[in-house]
Short mmCIF file of C-alpha atoms in Angstrom, two decimals:
data_model
loop_
_atom_site.label_atom_id
_atom_site.label_comp_id
_atom_site.label_asym_id
_atom_site.label_seq_id
_atom_site.Cartn_x
_atom_site.Cartn_y
_atom_site.Cartn_z
CA MET A 1 142.54 10.46 32.92
CA SER A 2 145.87 8.71 33.16
CA ARG A 3 149.02 10.48 34.31
CA ALA A 4 150.44 10.38 30.76
CA GLY A 5 147.19 11.84 29.43
CA ARG A 6 147.29 14.71 31.93
CA ARG A 7 150.92 15.37 31.06
CA LEU A 8 150.04 15.48 27.35
CA VAL A 9 147.22 17.98 28.02
CA VAL A 10 149.58 20.22 30.03
CA VAL A 11 152.27 20.10 27.31
CA ALA A 12 149.68 20.85 24.60
CA PHE A 13 148.35 23.80 26.63
CA LEU A 14 151.83 25.22 27.18
CA LEU A 15 152.68 24.81 23.50
CA ALA A 16 149.43 26.55 22.47
CA ALA A 17 150.10 29.39 24.92
CA GLY A 18 153.61 29.82 23.54
CA VAL A 19 152.36 29.93 19.95
CA ALA A 20 149.64 32.43 20.92
CA GLY A 21 152.23 34.65 22.59
CA TRP A 22 154.53 34.43 19.59
CA LEU A 23 151.69 35.33 17.21
CA SER A 24 150.54 38.25 19.36
CA ALA A 25 154.11 39.57 19.40
CA GLY A 26 154.08 39.74 15.60
CA GLY A 27 155.46 36.27 14.89
CA LEU A 28 154.05 36.11 11.36
CA ARG A 29 155.74 38.85 9.41
CA ALA A 30 158.00 39.39 6.47
CA LEU A 31 161.46 40.42 7.55
CA PRO A 32 163.31 43.10 5.59
CA PRO A 33 165.87 42.06 2.99
CA ALA A 34 169.50 42.01 4.01
CA ALA A 35 171.15 45.40 3.64
CA SER A 36 174.47 44.02 2.45
CA SER A 37 174.97 42.30 -0.86
CA GLU A 38 178.11 40.64 0.46
CA THR A 39 176.90 38.58 3.40
CA PRO A 40 173.72 36.75 4.32
CA GLY A 41 173.59 37.74 8.01
CA PRO A 42 176.75 36.88 9.93
CA LEU A 43 177.59 34.12 7.44
CA SER A 44 179.76 35.09 4.51
CA VAL A 45 178.53 34.14 1.05
CA ALA A 46 181.20 31.41 0.96
CA GLN A 47 180.04 30.03 4.32
CA PHE A 48 176.40 30.08 3.20
CA TYR A 49 177.12 28.13 0.02
CA ALA A 50 179.44 25.75 1.89
CA LEU A 51 176.54 24.58 4.05
CA ALA A 52 175.75 20.98 3.13
CA PHE A 53 173.03 18.66 4.33
CA ALA A 54 172.09 15.06 3.58
CA ASP A 55 169.10 14.35 1.38
CA VAL A 56 166.67 11.56 2.25
CA ASP A 57 168.99 9.05 0.55
CA GLY A 58 171.96 10.17 2.67
CA THR A 59 173.81 12.06 -0.09
CA ARG A 60 175.42 15.33 1.10
CA ARG A 61 174.16 18.28 -0.95
CA PRO A 62 175.93 21.64 -0.58
CA LEU A 63 173.90 24.79 -1.18
CA SER A 64 176.63 25.73 -3.69
CA GLU A 65 174.98 23.20 -6.00
CA TRP A 66 172.38 25.91 -6.67
CA GLN A 67 174.44 29.11 -6.34
CA ASP A 68 173.73 30.15 -9.94
CA LYS A 69 169.95 30.05 -9.38
CA LEU A 70 167.40 32.13 -7.54
CA LEU A 71 167.22 29.92 -4.46
CA VAL A 72 164.16 29.51 -2.24
CA VAL A 73 165.28 27.93 1.04
CA ASN A 74 162.44 26.80 3.28
CA PHE A 75 163.22 25.77 6.87
CA TRP A 76 160.42 23.46 8.00
CA ALA A 77 159.61 20.40 10.13
CA THR A 78 157.19 17.50 9.92
CA TRP A 79 155.82 18.39 13.37
CA CYS A 80 155.07 22.02 12.33
CA PRO A 81 151.46 22.39 11.07
CA PRO A 82 152.04 25.76 9.30
CA CYS A 83 155.09 24.23 7.59
CA ARG A 84 153.12 21.25 6.35
CA LYS A 85 150.32 23.53 5.19
CA GLU A 86 152.58 25.67 2.97
CA ILE A 87 154.48 22.79 1.34
CA PRO A 88 151.80 22.02 -1.32
CA ASP A 89 151.90 25.69 -2.42
CA PHE A 90 155.71 25.62 -2.46
CA ALA A 91 155.62 22.40 -4.51
CA ALA A 92 153.24 23.90 -7.09
CA VAL A 93 155.21 27.15 -7.36
CA SER A 94 158.51 25.27 -7.62
CA GLU A 95 157.22 23.36 -10.64
CA ARG A 96 155.84 26.54 -12.22
CA TYR A 97 159.18 28.38 -11.89
CA ALA A 98 161.67 25.55 -12.47
CA ASP A 99 162.35 26.61 -16.07
CA ARG A 100 162.90 30.24 -14.99
CA GLY A 101 166.07 29.55 -12.99
CA VAL A 102 164.40 29.14 -9.60
CA GLN A 103 165.42 26.28 -7.29
CA PHE A 104 163.57 25.32 -4.11
CA VAL A 105 165.24 23.46 -1.24
CA GLY A 106 163.52 22.32 1.96
CA LEU A 107 165.75 22.20 5.05
CA GLY A 108 164.04 19.93 7.55
CA ILE A 109 164.61 20.76 11.20
CA ASP A 110 163.75 17.18 12.01
CA SER A 111 165.11 13.64 12.04
CA ALA A 112 166.18 11.89 8.86
CA ASP A 113 163.54 9.20 9.47
CA ASN A 114 160.70 11.72 9.77
CA ILE A 115 161.78 13.61 6.66
CA ALA A 116 162.18 10.39 4.66
CA ARG A 117 158.75 9.19 5.78
CA PHE A 118 157.24 12.57 4.82
CA SER A 119 158.92 12.51 1.40
CA ARG A 120 157.45 9.06 0.72
CA SER A 121 153.92 10.16 1.62
CA GLU A 122 153.88 13.63 -0.01
CA THR A 123 154.78 14.75 -3.51
CA VAL A 124 157.51 17.35 -3.15
CA PRO A 125 159.36 18.03 -6.42
CA TYR A 126 162.36 19.73 -4.82
CA PRO A 127 165.13 18.40 -2.58
CA LEU A 128 164.24 17.86 1.08
CA LEU A 129 167.45 17.96 3.07
CA VAL A 130 168.00 16.92 6.68
CA ALA A 131 169.21 19.94 8.63
CA GLY A 132 168.22 18.61 12.08
CA THR A 133 167.72 20.64 15.23
CA GLY A 134 171.46 21.27 15.48
CA SER A 135 171.13 23.69 12.58
CA LEU A 136 168.78 26.06 14.43
CA PRO A 137 171.64 28.55 14.96
CA ILE A 138 172.00 28.74 11.17
CA MET A 139 168.49 30.21 11.02
CA ALA A 140 169.49 32.81 13.62
CA SER A 141 172.60 33.73 11.62
CA LEU A 142 170.41 34.17 8.54
CA GLY A 143 168.07 36.66 10.19
CA ASN A 144 165.67 34.55 12.28
CA PRO A 145 166.88 35.11 15.86
CA SER A 146 163.75 33.47 17.29
CA MET A 147 164.59 30.29 15.29
CA ALA A 148 160.85 29.86 14.65
CA LEU A 149 159.34 27.83 11.81
CA PRO A 150 158.51 28.06 9.02
CA PHE A 151 161.24 30.38 7.81
CA THR A 152 161.89 31.06 4.14
CA LEU A 153 164.75 32.80 2.38
CA ILE A 154 164.88 33.89 -1.23
CA VAL A 155 168.53 34.18 -2.23
CA ALA A 156 169.80 35.76 -5.46
CA PRO A 157 172.41 33.99 -7.56
CA GLY A 158 175.68 34.84 -5.85
CA GLY A 159 174.31 34.85 -2.30
CA ARG A 160 172.44 38.09 -1.58
CA ILE A 161 169.32 37.50 0.52
CA LEU A 162 166.44 39.22 -1.24
CA ARG A 163 163.69 38.24 1.19
CA ARG A 164 163.24 36.69 4.59
CA GLN A 165 159.82 35.40 5.59
CA LEU A 166 159.10 34.29 9.13
CA GLY A 167 155.85 32.36 9.24
CA PRO A 168 153.90 30.64 6.49
CA MET A 169 153.87 31.94 2.95
CA ASP A 170 151.00 31.11 0.60
CA GLY A 171 151.45 30.36 -3.08
CA LYS A 172 150.17 33.74 -4.29
CA SER A 173 152.56 35.68 -2.02
CA LEU A 174 155.43 33.45 -3.07
CA GLN A 175 154.65 33.94 -6.77
CA THR A 176 154.37 37.72 -6.31
CA ALA A 177 157.75 37.78 -4.56
CA LEU A 178 159.42 35.66 -7.26
CA ASP A 179 157.86 37.68 -10.10
CA SER A 180 159.27 40.88 -8.59
CA MET A 181 162.76 39.33 -8.55
CA LEU A 182 162.82 37.72 -11.98
CA PRO A 183 163.29 39.51 -15.30
CA GLY A 184 160.13 40.06 -17.42
#
């Protein structure tokens, strides 16, 4: 085996060991909703809605664009298998709930090129924005101190975080959560 091949095996082993440790420590769990209706974590509501990221065409999109909707914000990456696995469910649920005042936004912790390539190869009916790895601290300030992916927030109109989900979320769980937050 070549030196590069051995290095790849070692990196893969270390990554697998880290994921196993994270999972055994309870990595996949729903986090409790924020206690305060005024601030999503250390960010104020104004700071949360002022966050803006480029879409795959390079247009800056502030989260305030959707502040009057129930907002599902999914932090994901193209290199994250659980993230990629949940996106088809998120896409289906986003279409099912679009006329009920629910907006989905994917914040890619990845490069613009990777996210653009992904958006060309997969059908995702909601905006995929380029957050990049520099936005990892934003996840921590929103209640994900481990900065692990995938991480999903459901935010009420006006900015109150109703649910934090660390780890993948299947379509049925997502629908159940949304149904409990929407009127009749």
